[in-house]
């Protein structure tokens, strides 16, 4: 008891067929198939676009300047300003 048997499935299928009709179910499944096809086409176009277009290489990031060199440049600039 509690399991779904073949007769319950048949009854539910008949009720669905009566409510929607054979043409409406066929139309819905056709729309569902078109949606899946469109989704797959969109995915394949996205993959093709990303593999065929060469992407620009990432720009190089300059490493930070040496702190002692930067400090000496700052100190010499301050000395020049102070002497004026």
PDB file of N, CA and C in Angstrom:
ATOM      1  N   UNK A   1       0.829  -1.170   0.000  1.00  0.00           N
ATOM      2  CA  UNK A   1       0.000   0.000   0.000  1.00  0.00           C
ATOM      3  C   UNK A   1       0.883   1.246   0.000  1.00  0.00           C
ATOM      4  N   UNK A   2       0.459   2.299  -0.634  1.00  0.00           N
ATOM      5  CA  UNK A   2       1.230   3.530  -0.682  1.00  0.00           C
ATOM      6  C   UNK A   2       2.067   3.652  -1.950  1.00  0.00           C
ATOM      7  N   UNK A   3       2.197   2.587  -2.716  1.00  0.00           N
ATOM      8  CA  UNK A   3       2.970   2.641  -3.943  1.00  0.00           C
ATOM      9  C   UNK A   3       2.101   3.082  -5.110  1.00  0.00           C
ATOM     10  N   UNK A   4       2.738   3.588  -6.122  1.00  0.00           N
ATOM     11  CA  UNK A   4       2.004   4.009  -7.316  1.00  0.00           C
ATOM     12  C   UNK A   4       2.003   2.843  -8.291  1.00  0.00           C
ATOM     13  N   UNK A   5       0.809   2.431  -8.645  1.00  0.00           N
ATOM     14  CA  UNK A   5       0.656   1.317  -9.563  1.00  0.00           C
ATOM     15  C   UNK A   5       0.394   1.802 -10.982  1.00  0.00           C
ATOM     16  N   UNK A   6       0.308   0.842 -11.868  1.00  0.00           N
ATOM     17  CA  UNK A   6       0.070   1.148 -13.285  1.00  0.00           C
ATOM     18  C   UNK A   6      -1.299   1.790 -13.475  1.00  0.00           C
ATOM     19  N   UNK A   7      -2.296   1.375 -12.682  1.00  0.00           N
ATOM     20  CA  UNK A   7      -3.643   1.921 -12.861  1.00  0.00           C
ATOM     21  C   UNK A   7      -3.723   3.385 -12.431  1.00  0.00           C
ATOM     22  N   UNK A   8      -2.982   3.757 -11.407  1.00  0.00           N
ATOM     23  CA  UNK A   8      -2.979   5.164 -10.992  1.00  0.00           C
ATOM     24  C   UNK A   8      -2.347   6.033 -12.081  1.00  0.00           C
ATOM     25  N   UNK A   9      -1.291   5.542 -12.689  1.00  0.00           N
ATOM     26  CA  UNK A   9      -0.628   6.288 -13.776  1.00  0.00           C
ATOM     27  C   UNK A   9      -1.555   6.429 -14.973  1.00  0.00           C
ATOM     28  N   UNK A  10      -2.277   5.363 -15.304  1.00  0.00           N
ATOM     29  CA  UNK A  10      -3.213   5.402 -16.435  1.00  0.00           C
ATOM     30  C   UNK A  10      -4.334   6.401 -16.158  1.00  0.00           C
ATOM     31  N   UNK A  11      -4.864   6.406 -14.946  1.00  0.00           N
ATOM     32  CA  UNK A  11      -5.947   7.336 -14.612  1.00  0.00           C
ATOM     33  C   UNK A  11      -5.470   8.777 -14.681  1.00  0.00           C
ATOM     34  N   UNK A  12      -4.292   9.050 -14.144  1.00  0.00           N
ATOM     35  CA  UNK A  12      -3.755  10.414 -14.200  1.00  0.00           C
ATOM     36  C   UNK A  12      -3.511  10.823 -15.655  1.00  0.00           C
ATOM     37  N   UNK A  13      -2.991   9.929 -16.469  1.00  0.00           N
ATOM     38  CA  UNK A  13      -2.756  10.234 -17.886  1.00  0.00           C
ATOM     39  C   UNK A  13      -4.068  10.541 -18.604  1.00  0.00           C
ATOM     40  N   UNK A  14      -5.123   9.787 -18.308  1.00  0.00           N
ATOM     41  CA  UNK A  14      -6.424  10.042 -18.938  1.00  0.00           C
ATOM     42  C   UNK A  14      -6.992  11.390 -18.508  1.00  0.00           C
ATOM     43  N   UNK A  15      -6.853  11.724 -17.227  1.00  0.00           N
ATOM     44  CA  UNK A  15      -7.361  13.017 -16.739  1.00  0.00           C
ATOM     45  C   UNK A  15      -6.610  14.162 -17.416  1.00  0.00           C
ATOM     46  N   UNK A  16      -5.299  14.050 -17.518  1.00  0.00           N
ATOM     47  CA  UNK A  16      -4.506  15.084 -18.185  1.00  0.00           C
ATOM     48  C   UNK A  16      -4.908  15.194 -19.650  1.00  0.00           C
ATOM     49  N   UNK A  17      -5.127  14.062 -20.297  1.00  0.00           N
ATOM     50  CA  UNK A  17      -5.534  14.062 -21.705  1.00  0.00           C
ATOM     51  C   UNK A  17      -6.895  14.723 -21.879  1.00  0.00           C
ATOM     52  N   UNK A  18      -7.809  14.497 -20.954  1.00  0.00           N
ATOM     53  CA  UNK A  18      -9.137  15.114 -21.043  1.00  0.00           C
ATOM     54  C   UNK A  18      -9.045  16.627 -20.826  1.00  0.00           C
ATOM     55  N   UNK A  19      -8.254  17.037 -19.827  1.00  0.00           N
ATOM     56  CA  UNK A  19      -8.144  18.469 -19.545  1.00  0.00           C
ATOM     57  C   UNK A  19      -7.465  19.232 -20.672  1.00  0.00           C
ATOM     58  N   UNK A  20      -6.374  18.729 -21.175  1.00  0.00           N
ATOM     59  CA  UNK A  20      -5.581  19.475 -22.149  1.00  0.00           C
ATOM     60  C   UNK A  20      -5.862  19.084 -23.592  1.00  0.00           C
ATOM     61  N   UNK A  21      -6.266  17.885 -23.828  1.00  0.00           N
ATOM     62  CA  UNK A  21      -6.498  17.431 -25.185  1.00  0.00           C
ATOM     63  C   UNK A  21      -5.190  17.006 -25.843  1.00  0.00           C
ATOM     64  N   UNK A  22      -5.306  16.131 -26.812  1.00  0.00           N
ATOM     65  CA  UNK A  22      -4.119  15.583 -27.464  1.00  0.00           C
ATOM     66  C   UNK A  22      -3.336  16.652 -28.208  1.00  0.00           C
ATOM     67  N   UNK A  23      -3.980  17.574 -28.849  1.00  0.00           N
ATOM     68  CA  UNK A  23      -3.306  18.621 -29.624  1.00  0.00           C
ATOM     69  C   UNK A  23      -2.535  19.586 -28.731  1.00  0.00           C
ATOM     70  N   UNK A  24      -3.122  19.927 -27.602  1.00  0.00           N
ATOM     71  CA  UNK A  24      -2.476  20.880 -26.685  1.00  0.00           C
ATOM     72  C   UNK A  24      -1.213  20.264 -26.077  1.00  0.00           C
ATOM     73  N   UNK A  25      -1.263  18.988 -25.709  1.00  0.00           N
ATOM     74  CA  UNK A  25      -0.080  18.319 -25.151  1.00  0.00           C
ATOM     75  C   UNK A  25       1.015  18.237 -26.205  1.00  0.00           C
ATOM     76  N   UNK A  26       0.637  17.920 -27.418  1.00  0.00           N
ATOM     77  CA  UNK A  26       1.609  17.844 -28.513  1.00  0.00           C
ATOM     78  C   UNK A  26       2.251  19.213 -28.752  1.00  0.00           C
ATOM     79  N   UNK A  27       1.440  20.262 -28.703  1.00  0.00           N
ATOM     80  CA  UNK A  27       1.942  21.628 -28.890  1.00  0.00           C
ATOM     81  C   UNK A  27       2.906  22.020 -27.766  1.00  0.00           C
ATOM     82  N   UNK A  28       2.544  21.664 -26.533  1.00  0.00           N
ATOM     83  CA  UNK A  28       3.417  21.988 -25.398  1.00  0.00           C
ATOM     84  C   UNK A  28       4.752  21.253 -25.501  1.00  0.00           C
ATOM     85  N   UNK A  29       4.727  20.001 -25.901  1.00  0.00           N
ATOM     86  CA  UNK A  29       5.977  19.240 -26.035  1.00  0.00           C
ATOM     87  C   UNK A  29       6.820  19.790 -27.184  1.00  0.00           C
ATOM     88  N   UNK A  30       6.169  20.256 -28.236  1.00  0.00           N
ATOM     89  CA  UNK A  30       6.902  20.880 -29.343  1.00  0.00           C
ATOM     90  C   UNK A  30       7.584  22.166 -28.907  1.00  0.00           C
ATOM     91  N   UNK A  31       6.872  22.981 -28.141  1.00  0.00           N
ATOM     92  CA  UNK A  31       7.459  24.212 -27.609  1.00  0.00           C
ATOM     93  C   UNK A  31       8.608  23.911 -26.657  1.00  0.00           C
ATOM     94  N   UNK A  32       8.444  22.872 -25.853  1.00  0.00           N
ATOM     95  CA  UNK A  32       9.497  22.463 -24.935  1.00  0.00           C
ATOM     96  C   UNK A  32      10.741  22.029 -25.713  1.00  0.00           C
ATOM     97  N   UNK A  33      10.546  21.261 -26.774  1.00  0.00           N
ATOM     98  CA  UNK A  33      11.668  20.823 -27.616  1.00  0.00           C
ATOM     99  C   UNK A  33      12.361  21.991 -28.297  1.00  0.00           C
ATOM    100  N   UNK A  34      11.582  22.965 -28.768  1.00  0.00           N
ATOM    101  CA  UNK A  34      12.170  24.152 -29.393  1.00  0.00           C
ATOM    102  C   UNK A  34      12.982  24.952 -28.379  1.00  0.00           C
ATOM    103  N   UNK A  35      12.492  25.026 -27.160  1.00  0.00           N
ATOM    104  CA  UNK A  35      13.220  25.733 -26.109  1.00  0.00           C
ATOM    105  C   UNK A  35      14.554  25.074 -25.803  1.00  0.00           C
ATOM    106  N   UNK A  36      14.555  23.756 -25.734  1.00  0.00           N
ATOM    107  CA  UNK A  36      15.802  23.032 -25.481  1.00  0.00           C
ATOM    108  C   UNK A  36      16.766  23.226 -26.647  1.00  0.00           C
ATOM    109  N   UNK A  37      16.261  23.141 -27.861  1.00  0.00           N
ATOM    110  CA  UNK A  37      17.122  23.342 -29.042  1.00  0.00           C
ATOM    111  C   UNK A  37      17.719  24.742 -29.055  1.00  0.00           C
ATOM    112  N   UNK A  38      16.909  25.732 -28.736  1.00  0.00           N
ATOM    113  CA  UNK A  38      17.387  27.110 -28.696  1.00  0.00           C
ATOM    114  C   UNK A  38      18.447  27.288 -27.613  1.00  0.00           C
ATOM    115  N   UNK A  39      18.242  26.650 -26.479  1.00  0.00           N
ATOM    116  CA  UNK A  39      19.201  26.721 -25.375  1.00  0.00           C
ATOM    117  C   UNK A  39      20.533  26.106 -25.787  1.00  0.00           C
ATOM    118  N   UNK A  40      20.491  24.930 -26.398  1.00  0.00           N
ATOM    119  CA  UNK A  40      21.724  24.270 -26.852  1.00  0.00           C
ATOM    120  C   UNK A  40      22.429  25.099 -27.916  1.00  0.00           C
ATOM    121  N   UNK A  41      21.659  25.698 -28.829  1.00  0.00           N
ATOM    122  CA  UNK A  41      22.249  26.539 -29.874  1.00  0.00           C
ATOM    123  C   UNK A  41      22.933  27.745 -29.256  1.00  0.00           C
ATOM    124  N   UNK A  42      22.306  28.361 -28.277  1.00  0.00           N
ATOM    125  CA  UNK A  42      22.899  29.507 -27.595  1.00  0.00           C
ATOM    126  C   UNK A  42      24.187  29.133 -26.881  1.00  0.00           C
ATOM    127  N   UNK A  43      24.202  27.968 -26.253  1.00  0.00           N
ATOM    128  CA  UNK A  43      25.420  27.520 -25.575  1.00  0.00           C
ATOM    129  C   UNK A  43      26.542  27.277 -26.575  1.00  0.00           C
ATOM    130  N   UNK A  44      26.219  26.630 -27.700  1.00  0.00           N
ATOM    131  CA  UNK A  44      27.264  26.335 -28.679  1.00  0.00           C
ATOM    132  C   UNK A  44      27.779  27.616 -29.329  1.00  0.00           C
ATOM    133  N   UNK A  45      26.913  28.608 -29.542  1.00  0.00           N
ATOM    134  CA  UNK A  45      27.363  29.882 -30.109  1.00  0.00           C
ATOM    135  C   UNK A  45      28.267  30.606 -29.124  1.00  0.00           C
ATOM    136  N   UNK A  46      27.934  30.518 -27.843  1.00  0.00           N
ATOM    137  CA  UNK A  46      28.749  31.157 -26.806  1.00  0.00           C
ATOM    138  C   UNK A  46      30.127  30.511 -26.746  1.00  0.00           C
ATOM    139  N   UNK A  47      30.174  29.195 -26.825  1.00  0.00           N
ATOM    140  CA  UNK A  47      31.454  28.482 -26.790  1.00  0.00           C
ATOM    141  C   UNK A  47      32.252  28.782 -28.048  1.00  0.00           C
ATOM    142  N   UNK A  48      31.601  28.795 -29.216  1.00  0.00           N
ATOM    143  CA  UNK A  48      32.290  29.097 -30.474  1.00  0.00           C
ATOM    144  C   UNK A  48      32.845  30.513 -30.461  1.00  0.00           C
ATOM    145  N   UNK A  49      32.079  31.452 -29.958  1.00  0.00           N
ATOM    146  CA  UNK A  49      32.519  32.850 -29.933  1.00  0.00           C
ATOM    147  C   UNK A  49      33.727  33.021 -29.027  1.00  0.00           C
ATOM    148  N   UNK A  50      33.744  32.312 -27.910  1.00  0.00           N
ATOM    149  CA  UNK A  50      34.859  32.481 -26.983  1.00  0.00           C
ATOM    150  C   UNK A  50      36.109  31.769 -27.470  1.00  0.00           C
ATOM    151  N   UNK A  51      35.975  30.721 -28.285  1.00  0.00           N
ATOM    152  CA  UNK A  51      37.159  30.007 -28.759  1.00  0.00           C
ATOM    153  C   UNK A  51      37.705  30.586 -30.056  1.00  0.00           C
ATOM    154  N   UNK A  52      36.882  31.210 -30.869  1.00  0.00           N
ATOM    155  CA  UNK A  52      37.360  31.717 -32.149  1.00  0.00           C
ATOM    156  C   UNK A  52      37.952  33.112 -32.041  1.00  0.00           C
ATOM    157  N   UNK A  53      37.430  33.922 -31.138  1.00  0.00           N
ATOM    158  CA  UNK A  53      37.955  35.278 -30.997  1.00  0.00           C
ATOM    159  C   UNK A  53      39.178  35.265 -30.091  1.00  0.00           C
ATOM    160  N   UNK A  54      40.315  35.710 -30.610  1.00  0.00           N
ATOM    161  CA  UNK A  54      41.470  35.769 -29.716  1.00  0.00           C
ATOM    162  C   UNK A  54      41.284  36.918 -28.729  1.00  0.00           C
ATOM    163  N   UNK A  55      41.496  36.616 -27.502  1.00  0.00           N
ATOM    164  CA  UNK A  55      41.342  37.664 -26.503  1.00  0.00           C
ATOM    165  C   UNK A  55      42.654  38.414 -26.368  1.00  0.00           C
ATOM    166  N   UNK A  56      42.548  39.657 -25.978  1.00  0.00           N
ATOM    167  CA  UNK A  56      43.743  40.470 -25.799  1.00  0.00           C
ATOM    168  C   UNK A  56      44.494  39.978 -24.576  1.00  0.00           C
ATOM    169  N   UNK A  57      45.805  39.943 -24.660  1.00  0.00           N
ATOM    170  CA  UNK A  57      46.550  39.496 -23.484  1.00  0.00           C
ATOM    171  C   UNK A  57      46.407  40.507 -22.348  1.00  0.00           C
ATOM    172  N   UNK A  58      46.485  39.998 -21.176  1.00  0.00           N
ATOM    173  CA  UNK A  58      46.349  40.866 -20.010  1.00  0.00           C
ATOM    174  C   UNK A  58      47.537  41.809 -19.945  1.00  0.00           C
ATOM    175  N   UNK A  59      47.284  43.036 -19.534  1.00  0.00           N
ATOM    176  CA  UNK A  59      48.355  44.021 -19.410  1.00  0.00           C
ATOM    177  C   UNK A  59      49.319  43.631 -18.298  1.00  0.00           C
ATOM    178  N   UNK A  60      50.545  44.026 -18.456  1.00  0.00           N
ATOM    179  CA  UNK A  60      51.547  43.710 -17.456  1.00  0.00           C
ATOM    180  C   UNK A  60      51.460  44.699 -16.309  1.00  0.00           C
ATOM    181  N   UNK A  61      51.534  44.215 -15.126  1.00  0.00           N
ATOM    182  CA  UNK A  61      51.507  45.071 -13.951  1.00  0.00           C
ATOM    183  C   UNK A  61      52.946  45.315 -13.526  1.00  0.00           C
ATOM    184  N   UNK A  62      53.267  46.582 -13.422  1.00  0.00           N
ATOM    185  CA  UNK A  62      54.632  46.939 -13.034  1.00  0.00           C
ATOM    186  C   UNK A  62      54.832  46.644 -11.556  1.00  0.00           C
ATOM    187  N   UNK A  63      55.970  46.075 -11.205  1.00  0.00           N
ATOM    188  CA  UNK A  63      56.225  45.817  -9.793  1.00  0.00           C
ATOM    189  C   UNK A  63      56.465  47.135  -9.063  1.00  0.00           C
ATOM    190  N   UNK A  64      56.211  47.161  -7.789  1.00  0.00           N
ATOM    191  CA  UNK A  64      56.423  48.407  -7.040  1.00  0.00           C
ATOM    192  C   UNK A  64      57.896  48.788  -7.054  1.00  0.00           C
ATOM    193  N   UNK A  65      58.141  50.080  -7.072  1.00  0.00           N
ATOM    194  CA  UNK A  65      59.519  50.571  -7.106  1.00  0.00           C
ATOM    195  C   UNK A  65      60.211  50.226  -5.795  1.00  0.00           C
ATOM    196  N   UNK A  66      61.505  50.154  -5.863  1.00  0.00           N
ATOM    197  CA  UNK A  66      62.306  49.851  -4.677  1.00  0.00           C
ATOM    198  C   UNK A  66      62.100  50.958  -3.651  1.00  0.00           C
ATOM    199  N   UNK A  67      61.833  50.595  -2.416  1.00  0.00           N
ATOM    200  CA  UNK A  67      61.520  51.590  -1.389  1.00  0.00           C
ATOM    201  C   UNK A  67      62.695  52.527  -1.122  1.00  0.00           C
ATOM    202  N   UNK A  68      63.909  52.003  -1.154  1.00  0.00           N
ATOM    203  CA  UNK A  68      65.065  52.861  -0.869  1.00  0.00           C
ATOM    204  C   UNK A  68      65.277  53.869  -1.995  1.00  0.00           C
ATOM    205  N   UNK A  69      65.015  53.443  -3.255  1.00  0.00           N
ATOM    206  CA  UNK A  69      65.161  54.364  -4.376  1.00  0.00           C
ATOM    207  C   UNK A  69      64.078  55.433  -4.324  1.00  0.00           C
ATOM    208  N   UNK A  70      62.857  55.023  -3.978  1.00  0.00           N
ATOM    209  CA  UNK A  70      61.762  55.974  -3.885  1.00  0.00           C
ATOM    210  C   UNK A  70      62.002  56.960  -2.740  1.00  0.00           C
ATOM    211  N   UNK A  71      62.532  56.473  -1.636  1.00  0.00           N
ATOM    212  CA  UNK A  71      62.798  57.339  -0.489  1.00  0.00           C
ATOM    213  C   UNK A  71      63.892  58.350  -0.811  1.00  0.00           C
ATOM    214  N   UNK A  72      64.931  57.913  -1.524  1.00  0.00           N
ATOM    215  CA  UNK A  72      66.016  58.836  -1.859  1.00  0.00           C
ATOM    216  C   UNK A  72      65.550  59.888  -2.868  1.00  0.00           C
ATOM    217  N   UNK A  73      64.655  59.488  -3.805  1.00  0.00           N
ATOM    218  CA  UNK A  73      64.120  60.454  -4.770  1.00  0.00           C
ATOM    219  C   UNK A  73      63.248  61.485  -4.053  1.00  0.00           C
ATOM    220  N   UNK A  74      62.474  61.048  -3.098  1.00  0.00           N
ATOM    221  CA  UNK A  74      61.614  61.951  -2.335  1.00  0.00           C
ATOM    222  C   UNK A  74      62.465  62.909  -1.506  1.00  0.00           C
ATOM    223  N   UNK A  75      63.502  62.370  -0.895  1.00  0.00           N
ATOM    224  CA  UNK A  75      64.381  63.205  -0.066  1.00  0.00           C
ATOM    225  C   UNK A  75      65.106  64.232  -0.916  1.00  0.00           C
ATOM    226  N   UNK A  76      65.578  63.825  -2.101  1.00  0.00           N
ATOM    227  CA  UNK A  76      66.297  64.785  -2.957  1.00  0.00           C
ATOM    228  C   UNK A  76      65.336  65.844  -3.487  1.00  0.00           C
ATOM    229  N   UNK A  77      64.103  65.471  -3.759  1.00  0.00           N
ATOM    230  CA  UNK A  77      63.105  66.442  -4.236  1.00  0.00           C
ATOM    231  C   UNK A  77      62.789  67.449  -3.118  1.00  0.00           C
ATOM    232  N   UNK A  78      62.711  66.986  -1.888  1.00  0.00           N
ATOM    233  CA  UNK A  78      62.424  67.867  -0.769  1.00  0.00           C
ATOM    234  C   UNK A  78      63.603  68.827  -0.525  1.00  0.00           C
ATOM    235  N   UNK A  79      64.814  68.317  -0.722  1.00  0.00           N
ATOM    236  CA  UNK A  79      66.000  69.163  -0.531  1.00  0.00           C
ATOM    237  C   UNK A  79      66.032  70.264  -1.589  1.00  0.00           C
ATOM    238  N   UNK A  80      65.654  69.934  -2.821  1.00  0.00           N
ATOM    239  CA  UNK A  80      65.643  70.929  -3.896  1.00  0.00           C
ATOM    240  C   UNK A  80      64.594  71.998  -3.614  1.00  0.00           C
ATOM    241  N   UNK A  81      63.429  71.586  -3.095  1.00  0.00           N
ATOM    242  CA  UNK A  81      62.371  72.539  -2.773  1.00  0.00           C
ATOM    243  C   UNK A  81      62.793  73.424  -1.601  1.00  0.00           C
ATOM    244  N   UNK A  82      63.490  72.879  -0.650  1.00  0.00           N
ATOM    245  CA  UNK A  82      63.891  73.637   0.530  1.00  0.00           C
ATOM    246  C   UNK A  82      64.986  74.659   0.163  1.00  0.00           C
ATOM    247  N   UNK A  83      65.847  74.335  -0.804  1.00  0.00           N
ATOM    248  CA  UNK A  83      66.934  75.222  -1.171  1.00  0.00           C
ATOM    249  C   UNK A  83      66.434  76.399  -1.994  1.00  0.00           C
ATOM    250  N   UNK A  84      65.271  76.342  -2.549  1.00  0.00           N
ATOM    251  CA  UNK A  84      64.756  77.433  -3.388  1.00  0.00           C
ATOM    252  C   UNK A  84      64.267  78.535  -2.598  1.00  0.00           C
TER     253      UNK A  84
END
